[in-house]
Short mmCIF file of C-alpha atoms in Angstrom, two decimals:
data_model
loop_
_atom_site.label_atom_id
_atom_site.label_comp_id
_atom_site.label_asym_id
_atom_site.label_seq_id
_atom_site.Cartn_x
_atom_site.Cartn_y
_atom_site.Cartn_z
CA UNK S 70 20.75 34.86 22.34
CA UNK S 71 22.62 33.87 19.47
CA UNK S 72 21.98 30.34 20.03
CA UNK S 73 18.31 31.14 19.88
CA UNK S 74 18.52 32.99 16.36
CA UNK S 75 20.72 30.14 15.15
CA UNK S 76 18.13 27.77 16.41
CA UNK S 77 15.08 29.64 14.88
CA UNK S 78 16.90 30.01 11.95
CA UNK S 79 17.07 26.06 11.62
CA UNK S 80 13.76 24.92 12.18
CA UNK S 81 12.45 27.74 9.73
CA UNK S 82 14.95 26.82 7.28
CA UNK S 83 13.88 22.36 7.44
CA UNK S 84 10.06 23.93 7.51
CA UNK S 85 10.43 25.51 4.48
CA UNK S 86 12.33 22.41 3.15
CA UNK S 87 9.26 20.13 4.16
CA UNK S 88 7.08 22.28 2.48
CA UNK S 89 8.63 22.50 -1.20
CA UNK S 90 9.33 18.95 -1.07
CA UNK S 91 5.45 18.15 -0.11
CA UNK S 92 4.62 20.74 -3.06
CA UNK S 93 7.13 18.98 -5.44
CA UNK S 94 5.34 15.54 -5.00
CA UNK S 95 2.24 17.15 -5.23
CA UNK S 96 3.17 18.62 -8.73
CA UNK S 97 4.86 15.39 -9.98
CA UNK S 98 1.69 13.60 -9.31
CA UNK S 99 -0.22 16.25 -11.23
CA UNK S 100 1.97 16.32 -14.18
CA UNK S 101 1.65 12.35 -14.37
CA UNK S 102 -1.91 12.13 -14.01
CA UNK S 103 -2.24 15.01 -16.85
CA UNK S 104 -0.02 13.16 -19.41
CA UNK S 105 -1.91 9.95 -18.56
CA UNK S 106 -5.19 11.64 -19.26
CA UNK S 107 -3.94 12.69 -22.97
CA UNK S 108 -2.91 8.83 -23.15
CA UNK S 109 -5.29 6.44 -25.21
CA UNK S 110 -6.92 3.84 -22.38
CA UNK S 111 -9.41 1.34 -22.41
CA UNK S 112 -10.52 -0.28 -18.62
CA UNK S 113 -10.54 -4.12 -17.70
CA UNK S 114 -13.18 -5.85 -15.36
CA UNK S 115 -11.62 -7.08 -12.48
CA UNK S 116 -12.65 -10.94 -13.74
CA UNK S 117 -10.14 -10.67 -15.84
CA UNK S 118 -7.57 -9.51 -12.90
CA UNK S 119 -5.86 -12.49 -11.08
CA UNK S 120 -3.60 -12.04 -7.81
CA UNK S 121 -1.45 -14.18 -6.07
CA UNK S 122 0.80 -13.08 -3.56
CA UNK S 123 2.45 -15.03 -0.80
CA UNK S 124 4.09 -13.64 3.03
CA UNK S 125 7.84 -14.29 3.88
CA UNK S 126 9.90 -13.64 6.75
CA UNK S 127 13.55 -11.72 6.30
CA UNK S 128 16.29 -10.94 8.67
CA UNK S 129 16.61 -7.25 8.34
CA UNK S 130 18.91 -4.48 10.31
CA UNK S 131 16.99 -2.33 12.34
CA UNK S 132 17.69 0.88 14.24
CA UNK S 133 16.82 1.78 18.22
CA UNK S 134 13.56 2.33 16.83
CA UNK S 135 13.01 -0.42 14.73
CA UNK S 136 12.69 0.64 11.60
CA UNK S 137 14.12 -1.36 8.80
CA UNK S 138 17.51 0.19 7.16
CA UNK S 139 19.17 -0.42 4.14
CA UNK S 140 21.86 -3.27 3.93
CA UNK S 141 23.42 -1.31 0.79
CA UNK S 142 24.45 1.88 2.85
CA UNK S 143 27.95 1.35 4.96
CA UNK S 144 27.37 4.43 6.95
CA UNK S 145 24.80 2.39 9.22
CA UNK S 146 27.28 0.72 11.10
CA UNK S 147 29.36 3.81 12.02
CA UNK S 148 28.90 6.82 14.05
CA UNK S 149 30.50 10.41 14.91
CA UNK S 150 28.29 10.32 18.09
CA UNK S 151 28.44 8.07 20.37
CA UNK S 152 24.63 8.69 21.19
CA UNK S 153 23.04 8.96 17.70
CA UNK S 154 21.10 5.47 17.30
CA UNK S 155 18.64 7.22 14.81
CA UNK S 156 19.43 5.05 11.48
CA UNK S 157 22.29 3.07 13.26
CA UNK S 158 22.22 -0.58 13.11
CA UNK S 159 21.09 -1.84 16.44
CA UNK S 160 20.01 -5.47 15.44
CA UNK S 161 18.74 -8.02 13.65
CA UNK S 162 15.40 -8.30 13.49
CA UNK S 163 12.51 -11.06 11.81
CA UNK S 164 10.26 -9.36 9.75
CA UNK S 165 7.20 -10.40 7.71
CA UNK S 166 7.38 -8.90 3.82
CA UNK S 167 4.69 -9.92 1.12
CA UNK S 168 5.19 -9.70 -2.23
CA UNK S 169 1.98 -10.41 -4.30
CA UNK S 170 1.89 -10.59 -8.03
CA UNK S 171 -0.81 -9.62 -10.86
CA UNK S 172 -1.91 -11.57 -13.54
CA UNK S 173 -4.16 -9.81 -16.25
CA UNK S 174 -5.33 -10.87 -19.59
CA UNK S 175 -7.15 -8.49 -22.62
CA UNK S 176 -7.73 -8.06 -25.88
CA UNK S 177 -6.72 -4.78 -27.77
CA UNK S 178 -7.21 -4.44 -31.50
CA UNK S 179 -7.45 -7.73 -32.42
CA UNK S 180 -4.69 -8.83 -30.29
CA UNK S 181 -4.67 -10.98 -27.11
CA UNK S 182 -2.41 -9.87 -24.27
CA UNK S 183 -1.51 -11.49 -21.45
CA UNK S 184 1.02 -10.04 -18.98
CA UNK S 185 2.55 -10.85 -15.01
CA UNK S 186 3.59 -7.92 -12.77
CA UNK S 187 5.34 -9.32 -9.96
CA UNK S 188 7.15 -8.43 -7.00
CA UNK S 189 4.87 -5.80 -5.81
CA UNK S 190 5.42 -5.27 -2.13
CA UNK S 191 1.76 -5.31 -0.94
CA UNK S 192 -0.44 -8.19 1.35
CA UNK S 193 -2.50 -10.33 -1.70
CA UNK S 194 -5.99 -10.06 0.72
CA UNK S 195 -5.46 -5.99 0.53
CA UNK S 196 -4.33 -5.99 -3.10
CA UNK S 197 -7.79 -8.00 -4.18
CA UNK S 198 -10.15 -5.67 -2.12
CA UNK S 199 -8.72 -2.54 -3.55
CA UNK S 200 -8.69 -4.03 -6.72
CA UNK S 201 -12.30 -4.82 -6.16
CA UNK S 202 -13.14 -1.50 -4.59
CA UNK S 203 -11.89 0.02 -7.67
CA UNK S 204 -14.13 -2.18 -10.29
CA UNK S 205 -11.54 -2.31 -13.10
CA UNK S 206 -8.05 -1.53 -13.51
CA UNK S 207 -7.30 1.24 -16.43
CA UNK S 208 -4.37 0.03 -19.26
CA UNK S 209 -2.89 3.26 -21.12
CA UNK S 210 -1.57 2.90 -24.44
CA UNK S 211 1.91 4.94 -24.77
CA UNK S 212 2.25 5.68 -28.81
CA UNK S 213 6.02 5.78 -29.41
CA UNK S 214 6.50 7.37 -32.60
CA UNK S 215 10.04 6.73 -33.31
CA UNK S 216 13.29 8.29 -33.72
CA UNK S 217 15.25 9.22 -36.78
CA UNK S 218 18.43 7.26 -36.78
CA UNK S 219 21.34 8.27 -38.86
CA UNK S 220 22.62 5.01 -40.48
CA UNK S 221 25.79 3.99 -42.05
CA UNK S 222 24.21 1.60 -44.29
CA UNK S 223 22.14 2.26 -47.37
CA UNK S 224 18.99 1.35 -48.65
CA UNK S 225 17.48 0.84 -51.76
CA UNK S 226 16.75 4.55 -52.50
CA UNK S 227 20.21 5.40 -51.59
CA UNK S 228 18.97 7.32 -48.12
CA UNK S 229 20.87 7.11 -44.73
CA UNK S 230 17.69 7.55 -42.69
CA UNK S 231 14.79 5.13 -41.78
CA UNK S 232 12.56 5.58 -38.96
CA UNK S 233 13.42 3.39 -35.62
CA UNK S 234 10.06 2.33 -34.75
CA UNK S 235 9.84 1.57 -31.04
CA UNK S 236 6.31 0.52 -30.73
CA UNK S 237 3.59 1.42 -28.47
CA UNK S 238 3.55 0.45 -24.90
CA UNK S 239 0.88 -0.67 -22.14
CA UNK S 240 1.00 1.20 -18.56
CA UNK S 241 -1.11 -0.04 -15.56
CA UNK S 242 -1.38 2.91 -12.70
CA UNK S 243 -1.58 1.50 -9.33
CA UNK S 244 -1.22 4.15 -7.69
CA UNK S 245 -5.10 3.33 -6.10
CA UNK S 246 -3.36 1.07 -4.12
CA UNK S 247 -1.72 3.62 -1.84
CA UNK S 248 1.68 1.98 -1.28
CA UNK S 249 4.95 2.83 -1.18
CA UNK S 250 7.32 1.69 -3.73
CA UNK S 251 3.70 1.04 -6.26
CA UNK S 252 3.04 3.83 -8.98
CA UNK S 253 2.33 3.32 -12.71
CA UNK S 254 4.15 0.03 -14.18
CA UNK S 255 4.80 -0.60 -17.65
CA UNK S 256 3.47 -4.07 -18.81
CA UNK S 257 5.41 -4.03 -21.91
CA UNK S 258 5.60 -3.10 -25.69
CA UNK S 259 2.32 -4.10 -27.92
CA UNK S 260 1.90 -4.98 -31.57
CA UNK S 261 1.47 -2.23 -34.06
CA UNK S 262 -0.93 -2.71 -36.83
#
């Protein structure tokens, strides 16, 4: 009986675990997509979108079960039990990986851009139709204002602050493209006028 309650117990306790962590990615995703909305954006046609991608093949560590594990953990190779193969190494194993890259060009202000995200883990042919699918990609502007810095040197007017200026940035969210590892991606820092 008390092997029962314990047991209960348990699976109520990892059900309730499941479901805050499902509500916690939930309310991440929320809280992104409402600071992105109070972002400045402007949208690019998908002509001016390129993609390139290409397929490789790795030698990877799987479990019983072959899913791929992590070479960077040591605790793969060892085991209390000598019957727990779930996320043990059991072999070696070929596996195809893609890794496609983006290529995107625009104007903003006066200013040509031009910027390569690369490394994204996704097949090129899937990345073009959901890029297509979705008619345009969306660039938001971040608008750094700055930090005051405390400096040891002086200016003209004798005053130990000045305003560090980090710039604004351009973000690209693809999270459209419903992979793992692929969220919003910062293309880099753009000219202030």
């Amino acid at each position: 009986m008390e092997k029962l309650i314990i047991s209960v117990l348990i699976v109520v306790v990892f059900i309730i675990y499941k479901l805050f962590s499902k509500a916690e990615k939930r309310n991440t995703a929320r809280k992104l997509t409402h600071f992105l909305k109070n972002q400045e954006s402007f949208t690019i046609d998908f002509d001016q979108v390129n993609v390139e991608g290409f397929m490789f093949r790795e030698n990877v560590e799987v479990d019983l079960y072959d899913r791929e594990l992590s070479s960077y953990n040591d605790e793969i190779y060892l085991s209390i039990e000598p019957f727990d193969f779930k996320g043990k190494y059991h072999k070696n194993k070929n596996v195809s990986k893609f890794s496609s890259q983006l290529k995107t060009t625009f104007n903003y202000r006066g200013s040509e851009y031009k910027y390569i995200i690369s490394g994204l883990p996704i097949n090129e042919i899937t990345f073009r139709m959901r890029i297509y699918q979705q008619k345009h990609l969306t660039i938001y502007v971040f608008k750094d204002n700055g930090a005051q810095v405390k400096s040891t040197l002086r200016t003209a007017n004798n005053s130990t602050d000045f305003n560090l200026m980090m710039g604004n940035y351009f973000f690209v969210d693809l999270r459209f493209l419903n992979e793992k590892g692929i969220g919003v991606i910062k293309l880099g820092i753009c000219k202030t006028n």
